[in-house]
Amino acid sequence: MSDAPFDAALDAIAEGRHGDPFAVLGRHEGILRTFQPGALAVEAVPRGGTPVPLRQVHQNGLFEGELPPGPYTLRITWLGGVQETEDPYSFGLLLGELDLYLFGEGRHREMGRVFGAHAMVVDGVAGVRFAVWAPNARRVSVVGEFNSWDGRRHPMRLRGSTGVWEIFVPRISPGTRYKYEILGAHGGVLPLKADPVAWASELAPGTASIVAQPTAYPWNDAGWMDRRAALQDTNAPIAIYEVHPGSWWRAENGQAPDWDGLAARLIPYVTGMGFTHVELLPIMEHPFGGSWGYQPLGLFAPTARFGTPEGFSRFVDHCHEAGIGVILDWVPAHFPSDAYGLAQFDGTALYEHADPREGFHKDWNTLIYNFGRTEVRGFLIASALHWLEHYHVDGLRVDAVASMLYRDYSRNHGEWVPNIHGGRENLEAVTFLKELNEAVRARCPGAIMVAEESTAWPGVSKPVSEGGLGFHYKWNMGWMHDTLHYMQEDPINRRWHHGQMTFGLVYAFSEHFMLPLSHDEVVHGKGSLLGKMPGDAWQKRANLRAYLAFMWTHPGKKLLFMGIELGQPTEWNHDSQLPWHLLDDPGHRGMQALVRDLNHAYREHPALHVKDADPSGFAWVVGDDAGNSVYAFLRMGADGTPPALVICNLTPVPREDYRVGVPFGGWWKEIFNSDAVEYGGSGVGNGGGVEAQIEGSHGQPASLILTLPPLATLIFSP
């Protein structure tokens, strides 16, 4: 090259403006160049040869000299000592062409193993390979303590038109903190960016990414993984305990436990209570703890708040060893606009939409992923698979699906952009969700995908091949809203709202439903579930006991947020632990015992779960007694197994001699009574059971004459 272009290239390297540093740095035609700003001297040391001093050719620290072919290291003299290292610009291409092709197609399902930071050995040299997508950047550098956070020192190589930048930095190791410095599309240096595909991050409020340990976790859960498909099927009992790890329990000093400490306490509690699963509020790395994880930025990194990624692996493994499934809340609907995160990642709207009518959520002040971009869809699907495959997680509950499906979600007229057909449906999001769920079914046998979807969008839990979205289960938000509204009514008024408890059965088998009493019902001024119940303290607890028993006997899988089982009287506070001291009170201890016994009844009696998704598993016996606010229904299992009869009296008035039809005679055992003394009830009941009379009633050939306790739910089995 002529002197003028050559000098301009050196200036660009020295000023951090050169977009192709590998064309200048390293060895070219026998000339070695290296940029070491602040170095006192630099030597090239050929393997087995004599060190070659390099001369400084640019005042900012660019050195060069003649060097014959062969391996070499750089010996750099700094003010504080001498460093010897391999030259990052002596290594060839790192990512394979197939990796880049699949990424561009949005089909790289193991993106987390290729992009980000990975400790490895290249050409016999230990170090870390970095790779990041920034197609509109003019220059991308990896920065960290290893280079004094100086973006001039390790500018990366752009791999053609893929928009992927890569570099191998020798002699750095797991535990290294790093970020990316990006010269944006418009020529300005952007705020330092965390790695979108980092496997680990530093503890908030720090925002740097961390090179994760490369060693694979030695899993001990092969038996569980073999069984989990059956344990998570629609005919299995699924009772989920929803947990915010930071506020379930805390030490005396107020600190939340790490994953090992949580496992030591939570797993025995969950197994003792009879739950089949834990569902964790999002544990992906997030900047603001008060979002409870619902504004994540590290979609491949377990939050450092609870320890290391290896600690999370141990937590999942211990859950599986105890027979407990693990579901994670996962948020692909939106992301926060923090400057160090995904927003304007390369100086352009890369992960998000540029148009705020498509790209900004007013409800949460967050940005919306551009589901129409193949690389973004691939990034999100790879994140989902990372949790399911790398961490052996058993399912993902996808947050805010409704906000993804509708372009006009929470928007006024003129604030949204119609789809190509002029409609409100987000066709790109539909494509993404179908592709996501198909990928999970293909790669993760037995794992489940659960949609928090609050509208009547058809076929949420139908297979994609049948025109559905491909989820395994859908949260039944309509059931939750209707029944909670009913239970909040004073019992004297419930007769006028009778249909709110029965309406869910009109559509109960249109989807594979989960019945959620989640964290959303005990936050933002809504109070606690117990606080929603009418009446005095005794009636509040009786109402809640009856309601929970109604839920556990209703078709659909169960989800309960932590603290509800204690009869927590106050709203959930994420900054403190659950009020475990309530268990000193017999009334609250009884509530906990009730949930435990409901879980055991639900699991032990197939009629209560085997046909959760089959209309032949449910039949109304009494659905129209609005005057007495009484409901009775039968749950049926497989042929040859006994049914269960459920009766709810949702007034504080005991009902004597109440006749209920049953399908056959004989002794019907009272297997559960929410008014039992051990639960804090009044002890009204039926002496353990009733002999059926051969007198038809409610369309059944036999009947029971029952005493219905006040504000109570009963379960009978023949």
XYZ file of C-alpha atoms in Angstrom:
718
model
C 0.000 0.000 0.000
C 1.124 3.590 -0.591
C 2.236 5.623 2.377
C -0.916 7.766 2.601
C -3.442 4.888 2.747
C -1.105 2.967 5.023
C -0.804 5.909 7.422
C -4.568 6.361 7.340
C -5.036 2.670 8.230
C -2.609 3.006 11.127
C -4.447 6.096 12.327
C -7.749 4.237 12.139
C -6.345 1.338 14.163
C -4.837 3.684 16.752
C -8.085 5.649 17.049
C -10.367 2.591 17.157
C -12.049 3.382 13.840
C -10.823 0.549 11.611
C -13.568 -1.877 10.599
C -11.211 -4.665 9.503
C -8.364 -4.854 12.035
C -7.269 -8.307 10.861
C -6.271 -6.725 7.539
C -3.673 -4.576 9.328
C -2.756 -6.347 12.560
C -1.018 -9.702 12.780
C 1.497 -10.955 10.234
C 1.126 -9.969 6.568
C 3.779 -10.770 3.936
C 6.440 -11.187 6.591
C 5.586 -7.980 8.466
C 4.081 -8.274 11.954
C 2.035 -5.426 13.353
C 0.574 -5.173 16.835
C -1.161 -2.347 18.639
C -0.113 -2.018 22.272
C -0.918 1.496 23.518
C 1.143 2.419 26.544
C 3.780 -0.295 25.977
C 7.413 0.628 26.562
C 8.681 -2.061 24.190
C 7.378 -5.044 22.210
C 9.232 -8.131 20.979
C 8.041 -10.978 18.805
C 9.323 -14.312 20.089
C 9.371 -17.078 17.453
C 8.954 -20.560 18.871
C 12.469 -21.791 19.608
C 13.996 -18.658 18.103
C 15.548 -15.372 19.080
C 13.244 -12.499 20.158
C 12.748 -9.877 17.452
C 12.375 -6.289 18.694
C 9.511 -4.414 17.018
C 9.810 -0.742 16.259
C 7.102 1.764 17.144
C 5.611 3.178 13.940
C 2.768 5.200 15.446
C 2.868 7.469 18.425
C -0.277 5.861 19.912
C 1.424 2.490 20.282
C 1.501 0.592 17.004
C 4.590 -1.599 16.581
C 5.858 -3.563 13.595
C 8.796 -5.607 12.409
C 9.857 -8.390 10.093
C 9.014 -11.909 11.255
C 9.443 -15.169 9.331
C 6.610 -17.740 9.192
C 5.886 -19.904 12.219
C 4.299 -19.680 15.652
C 5.220 -16.759 17.848
C 4.311 -14.914 20.998
C 4.456 -11.258 21.926
C 6.612 -10.087 24.811
C 5.318 -6.683 25.963
C 7.103 -4.465 28.441
C 4.746 -2.295 30.463
C 5.546 0.208 33.152
C 4.551 -2.383 35.763
C 6.179 -5.487 34.291
C 6.506 -7.826 31.308
C 3.632 -9.734 29.696
C 3.982 -12.643 27.274
C 1.004 -13.730 25.217
C -0.054 -15.056 21.852
C -1.252 -12.519 19.298
C -5.082 -12.469 18.921
C -4.543 -11.481 15.270
C -2.550 -14.622 14.495
C -5.601 -16.881 14.674
C -7.748 -17.783 11.697
C -11.522 -17.860 11.278
C -13.352 -19.167 14.319
C -17.021 -19.809 13.560
C -17.886 -22.365 10.908
C -19.745 -21.445 7.744
C -22.631 -23.717 8.755
C -22.949 -21.871 12.075
C -23.154 -18.548 10.262
C -25.597 -19.882 7.682
C -27.945 -21.345 10.284
C -27.783 -18.143 12.305
C -28.703 -16.045 9.286
C -31.616 -18.389 8.626
C -32.797 -18.057 12.230
C -32.379 -21.816 12.669
C -29.264 -22.106 14.836
C -30.791 -23.974 17.748
C -27.474 -24.119 19.653
C -26.655 -20.454 19.280
C -25.786 -20.296 22.974
C -22.886 -22.705 22.400
C -21.488 -20.682 19.494
C -22.172 -17.028 20.227
C -21.171 -15.233 23.402
C -17.962 -16.009 25.293
C -16.607 -19.560 25.466
C -13.374 -20.716 27.059
C -11.601 -23.110 24.707
C -8.282 -24.142 23.212
C -7.484 -22.904 19.698
C -4.315 -24.100 17.958
C -3.084 -25.424 21.279
C -3.625 -22.109 23.053
C -6.105 -21.640 25.907
C -8.269 -18.542 25.834
C -11.784 -17.307 25.145
C -13.647 -17.039 21.852
C -16.067 -14.124 21.596
C -18.803 -13.782 18.973
C -21.571 -11.198 18.742
C -24.133 -10.050 16.179
C -23.966 -6.349 15.287
C -24.561 -6.046 11.521
C -24.715 -2.256 11.349
C -21.703 -1.547 13.558
C -18.600 0.072 12.056
C -16.343 -1.576 14.626
C -16.873 -3.952 17.558
C -14.322 -4.615 20.307
C -14.389 -6.839 23.344
C -13.268 -4.976 26.456
C -12.558 -6.009 30.022
C -10.035 -5.887 32.802
C -7.660 -7.864 30.562
C -7.279 -4.806 28.283
C -8.103 -1.968 30.684
C -11.567 -1.669 29.077
C -9.848 -0.095 26.069
C -11.856 -0.648 22.893
C -8.809 0.004 20.691
C -6.991 -3.114 21.870
C -9.202 -6.011 20.774
C -11.295 -4.963 17.772
C -13.042 -7.979 16.284
C -13.290 -9.518 12.818
C -16.522 -9.105 10.819
C -17.543 -12.328 9.103
C -18.664 -11.085 5.708
C -22.302 -10.093 5.332
C -23.514 -12.074 8.347
C -23.144 -9.168 10.770
C -21.262 -11.475 13.148
C -18.038 -10.282 14.774
C -15.552 -12.682 16.368
C -12.181 -12.806 18.076
C -10.133 -15.247 20.145
C -8.372 -13.640 23.104
C -5.595 -15.909 24.404
C -4.707 -16.477 28.036
C -7.902 -15.173 29.617
C -10.082 -17.574 31.553
C -13.543 -18.242 32.992
C -14.611 -15.624 35.477
C -13.373 -12.757 33.300
C -15.684 -9.726 33.189
C -16.275 -8.231 29.750
C -18.522 -6.098 27.545
C -18.581 -4.984 23.935
C -17.574 -1.523 22.772
C -19.378 -0.717 19.539
C -18.777 2.037 17.039
C -22.336 2.458 15.897
C -23.867 2.820 12.490
C -23.721 6.602 12.729
C -20.069 6.770 13.758
C -20.409 7.326 17.501
C -19.208 5.028 20.263
C -22.216 3.503 22.015
C -22.517 2.833 25.746
C -20.714 -0.405 26.572
C -22.971 -3.371 25.851
C -23.414 -6.572 27.821
C -23.268 -9.771 25.796
C -26.780 -10.828 24.663
C -25.703 -14.483 24.741
C -23.594 -14.433 27.923
C -24.028 -17.503 30.110
C -23.224 -15.537 33.268
C -23.367 -11.938 34.474
C -22.026 -10.019 37.418
C -24.214 -9.224 40.406
C -26.526 -6.220 39.996
C -26.123 -3.294 39.980
C -23.054 -4.369 37.982
C -23.866 -5.016 34.338
C -20.797 -6.753 32.893
C -20.989 -10.187 31.348
C -18.813 -12.990 32.709
C -17.040 -15.809 30.883
C -18.728 -18.937 32.226
C -17.061 -22.161 33.297
C -16.883 -24.543 30.324
C -17.246 -27.782 32.277
C -20.479 -29.718 31.846
C -22.555 -30.352 34.947
C -22.605 -34.063 35.985
C -26.376 -34.665 35.986
C -27.948 -37.341 38.194
C -31.499 -37.120 36.852
C -31.624 -39.677 34.047
C -34.516 -41.486 35.712
C -36.531 -38.308 36.017
C -35.848 -37.274 32.424
C -37.047 -40.673 31.230
C -40.299 -40.373 33.204
C -41.161 -36.716 32.843
C -43.207 -36.982 29.629
C -45.708 -39.139 31.485
C -45.528 -36.949 34.601
C -46.406 -33.832 32.588
C -49.078 -35.305 30.329
C -52.674 -34.085 30.345
C -53.723 -37.191 32.291
C -51.166 -36.621 35.064
C -51.672 -34.725 38.324
C -49.837 -31.399 37.992
C -49.869 -29.076 41.015
C -47.407 -26.204 40.693
C -45.999 -24.066 43.498
C -45.114 -20.662 42.034
C -42.070 -19.167 43.740
C -40.141 -15.914 43.745
C -36.739 -17.222 44.887
C -35.711 -13.955 46.496
C -38.649 -13.682 48.882
C -39.766 -17.221 49.740
C -37.366 -17.414 52.687
C -34.564 -15.183 53.965
C -31.846 -15.556 56.547
C -31.844 -13.585 59.795
C -29.690 -10.917 58.160
C -32.342 -10.424 55.485
C -30.304 -12.020 52.707
C -31.983 -14.294 50.190
C -30.342 -17.744 49.974
C -28.248 -18.934 47.070
C -29.421 -21.875 44.962
C -27.998 -24.451 47.372
C -29.607 -22.774 50.379
C -32.930 -22.524 48.557
C -32.765 -26.181 47.557
C -32.094 -27.241 51.149
C -35.332 -25.626 52.360
C -37.666 -25.351 49.380
C -37.418 -28.891 48.033
C -38.402 -30.626 51.305
C -41.218 -28.114 51.720
C -42.580 -28.684 48.212
C -42.409 -32.473 48.515
C -43.995 -32.391 51.967
C -46.817 -30.210 50.668
C -47.488 -32.613 47.828
C -46.792 -30.268 44.925
C -45.479 -31.873 41.750
C -43.608 -28.845 40.381
C -42.055 -25.531 41.272
C -42.408 -22.633 38.887
C -39.870 -19.859 39.330
C -40.584 -16.265 38.437
C -38.031 -15.300 35.775
C -34.494 -16.049 36.904
C -32.896 -14.799 33.676
C -30.540 -11.922 34.460
C -32.402 -8.636 34.883
C -31.294 -5.155 35.921
C -34.158 -4.215 38.270
C -35.085 -6.580 41.094
C -38.449 -4.869 41.504
C -39.512 -6.236 38.108
C -39.378 -9.735 39.715
C -37.441 -10.803 36.626
C -40.121 -9.830 34.119
C -37.809 -7.287 32.451
C -34.858 -9.540 31.587
C -31.787 -8.709 29.533
C -29.677 -11.855 30.007
C -31.754 -14.510 28.280
C -29.001 -17.127 28.577
C -27.743 -16.287 32.091
C -29.224 -17.272 35.468
C -29.251 -14.168 37.631
C -26.197 -13.756 39.832
C -28.515 -12.808 42.714
C -28.730 -16.469 43.711
C -25.260 -17.708 42.849
C -23.538 -19.280 39.896
C -24.930 -21.069 36.835
C -23.524 -24.289 38.307
C -25.539 -23.602 41.465
C -28.708 -23.361 39.415
C -27.886 -26.660 37.717
C -27.533 -28.275 41.148
C -30.906 -26.837 42.196
C -32.651 -28.366 39.183
C -30.830 -31.668 39.670
C -31.840 -31.862 43.342
C -35.448 -31.084 42.438
C -35.440 -33.928 39.948
C -33.872 -36.308 42.437
C -36.764 -35.464 44.778
C -39.341 -36.026 42.030
C -40.115 -32.328 41.540
C -40.371 -30.736 38.103
C -38.991 -27.256 37.420
C -40.792 -24.707 35.236
C -39.367 -21.270 34.489
C -41.218 -18.113 33.560
C -39.685 -16.870 30.312
C -40.262 -13.482 28.725
C -39.938 -13.147 24.924
C -42.609 -10.446 24.662
C -40.486 -7.424 25.552
C -37.204 -6.206 27.051
C -36.110 -3.126 29.020
C -34.447 -0.193 27.322
C -31.329 -0.026 29.554
C -28.453 1.437 27.548
C -26.118 -1.509 28.281
C -28.636 -4.023 26.950
C -30.275 -4.881 23.642
C -31.748 -1.454 22.878
C -30.164 0.117 19.771
C -27.541 -2.570 20.123
C -25.434 -1.576 17.124
C -26.750 1.967 16.891
C -29.915 0.820 15.114
C -33.153 -0.873 16.098
C -31.680 -4.359 15.847
C -33.650 -6.533 18.263
C -36.607 -4.147 18.447
C -38.828 -2.342 15.942
C -37.795 1.176 14.976
C -41.422 2.356 14.844
C -42.696 2.849 18.428
C -46.180 1.839 17.235
C -44.726 -1.641 16.854
C -41.698 -1.517 19.111
C -42.700 0.119 22.386
C -44.892 -1.240 25.203
C -46.571 1.621 27.004
C -47.760 -0.687 29.795
C -44.248 -1.633 30.851
C -42.093 1.082 29.223
C -40.223 -1.652 27.408
C -39.260 -2.524 23.852
C -40.857 -5.233 21.715
C -38.797 -7.814 19.856
C -38.978 -7.697 16.071
C -40.434 -11.172 15.483
C -40.269 -10.588 11.736
C -36.475 -10.706 11.797
C -35.103 -14.220 11.403
C -32.045 -13.612 13.582
C -34.222 -12.299 16.434
C -36.553 -15.286 16.257
C -33.538 -17.579 16.245
C -32.034 -15.775 19.237
C -35.222 -16.211 21.284
C -35.756 -19.844 20.326
C -32.128 -20.616 21.155
C -32.664 -18.997 24.568
C -35.683 -21.187 25.274
C -33.797 -24.319 24.237
C -30.790 -23.295 26.334
C -32.849 -23.502 29.542
C -34.525 -26.750 28.530
C -31.414 -28.524 27.257
C -28.472 -27.086 29.166
C -30.257 -26.794 32.526
C -32.689 -29.736 32.136
C -35.637 -27.448 32.933
C -38.962 -29.244 32.442
C -40.997 -26.445 30.944
C -41.321 -22.760 30.199
C -44.300 -20.596 31.025
C -44.304 -17.945 28.311
C -45.263 -14.581 29.773
C -47.656 -12.059 28.184
C -48.541 -14.095 25.090
C -51.641 -11.971 24.489
C -49.457 -8.872 24.139
C -47.541 -10.683 21.412
C -50.541 -11.899 19.433
C -52.281 -8.559 18.934
C -50.752 -5.491 17.315
C -53.303 -3.289 19.067
C -52.683 -4.773 22.508
C -53.238 -1.956 25.040
C -53.134 0.616 22.229
C -55.657 3.231 21.150
C -56.790 3.912 17.616
C -53.917 5.252 15.563
C -51.268 3.899 17.939
C -50.670 0.623 16.110
C -49.771 -0.660 12.658
C -52.089 -3.234 11.025
C -50.694 -6.428 9.542
C -50.329 -6.955 5.795
C -54.013 -7.905 5.605
C -55.144 -4.849 7.534
C -55.887 -6.879 10.684
C -54.833 -6.651 14.303
C -53.190 -10.072 14.556
C -49.395 -10.071 14.832
C -48.646 -12.622 12.145
C -44.894 -12.516 12.784
C -45.423 -13.318 16.474
C -47.722 -16.194 15.523
C -45.025 -17.580 13.240
C -42.458 -17.224 16.016
C -44.596 -18.995 18.636
C -45.331 -21.878 16.297
C -41.669 -22.244 15.378
C -40.680 -22.055 19.044
C -43.103 -24.755 20.142
C -42.247 -27.018 17.231
C -38.544 -26.710 18.087
C -39.213 -27.602 21.725
C -41.301 -30.645 20.780
C -38.608 -31.852 18.387
C -35.576 -31.328 20.626
C -36.866 -31.636 24.204
C -39.072 -34.722 24.622
C -41.316 -34.447 27.659
C -40.772 -30.713 28.211
C -43.879 -28.534 28.280
C -44.659 -25.041 27.034
C -47.322 -23.069 28.901
C -48.956 -19.896 27.599
C -50.141 -17.017 29.744
C -52.782 -16.009 27.234
C -55.824 -14.064 28.424
C -57.995 -13.882 25.309
C -60.053 -16.331 23.286
C -57.377 -16.873 20.640
C -58.264 -20.294 19.200
C -56.053 -23.340 19.469
C -53.392 -22.061 21.838
C -52.737 -25.595 23.089
C -53.444 -27.401 19.834
C -50.534 -28.818 17.833
C -49.194 -26.656 15.031
C -50.072 -29.468 12.615
C -53.722 -28.932 13.547
C -53.605 -25.178 13.111
C -52.803 -24.325 16.725
C -49.981 -22.381 18.333
C -48.425 -25.582 19.680
C -48.366 -24.930 23.430
C -48.994 -27.847 25.769
C -51.061 -25.868 28.294
C -52.756 -22.490 28.599
C -53.412 -20.522 31.763
C -57.176 -20.221 32.257
C -57.328 -16.520 33.049
C -61.067 -16.354 32.427
C -61.749 -19.002 35.074
C -59.547 -17.152 37.540
C -61.213 -13.770 36.996
C -64.764 -15.146 37.090
C -64.389 -17.314 40.158
C -62.385 -14.758 42.127
C -65.031 -12.133 41.403
C -67.689 -14.516 42.690
C -65.764 -15.310 45.867
C -65.278 -11.608 46.594
C -69.039 -11.111 46.705
C -70.787 -11.161 50.054
C -72.456 -14.595 50.303
C -75.868 -12.944 50.491
C -75.300 -11.652 46.968
C -73.741 -14.745 45.455
C -77.060 -16.095 44.204
C -77.030 -13.268 41.654
C -73.599 -14.290 40.375
C -74.073 -18.060 40.375
C -73.022 -18.486 36.744
C -69.542 -17.138 37.360
C -68.603 -20.424 39.017
C -70.159 -22.564 36.295
C -69.246 -20.618 33.163
C -65.732 -22.042 33.015
C -67.175 -25.460 32.247
C -68.662 -24.130 29.009
C -65.142 -23.963 27.534
C -63.090 -26.036 30.006
C -62.130 -28.616 27.378
C -61.492 -26.269 24.453
C -57.854 -26.003 25.560
C -55.509 -27.880 27.878
C -55.886 -25.554 30.828
C -53.988 -24.681 33.985
C -55.934 -22.927 36.727
C -53.692 -20.113 38.014
C -53.873 -18.325 41.338
C -50.615 -16.552 40.620
C -48.505 -13.690 41.908
C -50.506 -11.324 39.672
C -53.466 -11.610 42.057
C -51.558 -10.471 45.152
C -49.631 -7.408 43.925
C -50.133 -3.794 42.842
C -52.660 -2.967 45.517
C -54.834 -6.031 44.960
C -54.152 -7.256 48.486
C -53.855 -10.910 49.401
C -56.138 -13.723 48.341
C -57.333 -14.082 51.922
C -57.959 -10.340 52.045
C -60.248 -10.593 49.027
C -62.607 -12.918 50.872
C -65.666 -11.359 52.578
C -66.721 -11.715 56.206
C -64.951 -11.848 59.539
C -61.611 -13.582 60.076
C -63.191 -17.047 60.373
C -65.359 -16.565 57.294
C -62.438 -15.246 55.252
C -60.466 -18.405 55.933
C -63.499 -20.620 55.349
C -64.183 -18.919 52.020
C -60.581 -19.362 50.931
C -60.514 -23.009 52.017
C -63.710 -23.736 50.091
C -62.423 -21.880 47.038
C -59.100 -23.710 46.967
C -60.907 -27.033 47.264
C -63.200 -26.014 44.394
C -60.107 -25.217 42.322
C -58.390 -28.519 43.135
C -61.452 -30.503 42.060
C -62.206 -28.458 38.925
C -60.878 -29.744 35.574
C -57.442 -28.291 34.836
C -53.933 -28.416 36.269
C -53.229 -26.306 39.365
C -50.898 -23.396 40.101
C -50.677 -21.620 43.451
C -48.430 -18.698 44.334
C -46.351 -19.018 47.465
C -47.918 -17.648 50.620
C -51.506 -18.351 49.606
C -51.196 -21.723 51.327
C -50.408 -19.865 54.562
C -53.509 -17.726 54.349
C -51.238 -14.687 54.058
C -53.348 -11.672 55.081
C -51.153 -9.029 53.450
C -50.046 -8.387 49.885
C -46.864 -10.123 48.743
C -43.716 -8.071 49.298
C -40.759 -9.052 47.140
C -38.343 -7.339 49.531
C -39.001 -9.678 52.458
C -39.706 -13.331 53.101
C -43.104 -14.982 53.484
C -44.708 -14.454 56.904
C -43.787 -17.889 58.214
C -44.654 -16.787 61.750
C -48.318 -17.128 60.761
C -47.953 -20.877 61.260
C -47.917 -20.238 64.996
C -51.647 -19.569 64.585
C -53.862 -22.694 64.240
C -56.036 -21.029 61.599
C -53.131 -20.393 59.254
C -51.575 -23.751 60.056
C -54.895 -25.310 59.101
C -54.864 -23.529 55.746
C -51.458 -24.988 55.014
C -52.666 -28.456 56.011
C -55.675 -28.060 53.723
C -53.493 -27.349 50.668
C -51.243 -30.275 51.537
C -54.211 -32.651 51.821
C -55.775 -31.320 48.611
C -52.552 -32.096 46.776
C -52.477 -35.612 48.146
C -56.154 -36.214 47.323
C -55.638 -34.828 43.832
C -52.724 -37.185 43.207
C -54.173 -40.260 44.916
C -57.621 -40.195 43.263
C -57.328 -40.578 39.477
C -60.841 -39.230 38.943
C -59.560 -35.803 39.994
C -56.878 -35.573 37.295
C -56.895 -38.296 34.633
C -59.533 -36.621 32.447
C -58.625 -33.005 33.064
C -58.687 -32.453 29.301
C -61.582 -34.798 28.485
C -65.235 -33.692 28.747
C -66.249 -37.257 29.675
C -64.424 -36.689 32.974
C -66.924 -34.110 34.262
C -70.667 -34.013 34.857
C -72.805 -31.485 36.682
C -75.078 -32.930 39.347
C -76.269 -29.638 40.825
C -75.378 -26.591 38.786
C -78.503 -24.489 39.113
C -79.103 -24.125 42.864
C -78.426 -20.404 42.918
C -80.781 -19.879 45.851
C -78.578 -21.933 48.152
C -75.258 -21.182 46.354
C -74.632 -24.927 46.169
C -72.726 -26.698 43.411
C -72.240 -30.434 42.969
C -70.421 -32.304 40.215
C -68.865 -35.653 39.428
C -65.284 -36.198 38.294
C -64.659 -39.460 36.469
C -61.449 -41.296 35.702
C -60.770 -44.266 33.464
C -63.311 -47.049 33.238
C -63.322 -49.214 36.338
C -61.956 -46.499 38.632
C -64.188 -44.832 41.233
C -65.587 -41.368 40.527
C -65.396 -38.426 42.916
C -68.390 -36.368 43.980
C -67.707 -32.729 44.853
C -70.179 -30.504 46.699
C -69.667 -26.813 47.498
C -71.842 -24.797 49.874
C -70.721 -21.207 49.420
C -72.915 -19.572 52.044
C -72.243 -19.449 55.813
C -75.510 -21.388 56.386
C -75.229 -25.164 57.009
C -77.580 -27.213 54.836
C -79.215 -30.235 56.476
C -80.697 -33.158 54.563
C -79.458 -31.932 51.221
C -80.110 -34.584 48.571
C -77.498 -35.093 45.867
C -77.760 -37.642 43.050
C -75.021 -40.234 42.582
C -74.485 -42.886 39.894
C -74.800 -45.929 42.159
C -75.573 -47.087 45.670
C -73.350 -48.237 48.481
C -71.162 -46.397 50.933
C -69.725 -43.035 49.841
C -66.742 -42.024 51.930
C -66.182 -38.373 52.787
C -62.521 -38.176 51.752
C -62.186 -34.416 52.189
C -64.032 -31.683 54.086
C -62.678 -28.114 54.007
C -64.664 -27.415 57.212
C -62.702 -30.016 59.187
C -61.465 -28.878 62.589
C -57.840 -29.578 61.649
C -58.161 -26.979 58.900
C -59.639 -24.385 61.228
C -63.241 -25.224 60.371
C -66.301 -25.840 62.510
C -66.214 -29.620 62.163
C -69.645 -29.989 60.543
C -69.757 -33.025 58.281
C -71.153 -36.435 57.572
C -69.430 -38.683 60.075
C -66.922 -39.961 57.551
C -69.429 -41.038 54.920
C -72.999 -41.733 53.848
C -74.874 -44.781 52.564
C -76.507 -44.029 49.228
C -80.256 -44.419 48.940
C -81.744 -46.167 45.934
C -83.810 -43.132 45.127
C -83.019 -41.231 41.996
C -82.166 -37.546 42.002
C -80.627 -35.029 39.614
C -80.793 -37.557 36.806
C -78.810 -40.142 38.762
C -80.197 -43.543 39.889
C -79.228 -43.119 43.563
C -78.723 -40.253 45.988
C -77.046 -39.147 49.176
C -78.669 -37.201 51.999
C -75.951 -34.877 53.180
C -75.127 -32.234 55.723
C -73.348 -29.396 53.952
C -71.036 -27.425 56.235
C -70.962 -23.631 55.976
C -68.616 -22.143 53.383
C -67.174 -25.529 52.591
C -66.294 -27.999 49.859
C -66.705 -31.755 50.335
C -65.325 -34.643 48.298
C -66.867 -38.128 48.384
C -65.642 -41.333 46.808
C -67.561 -44.667 46.676
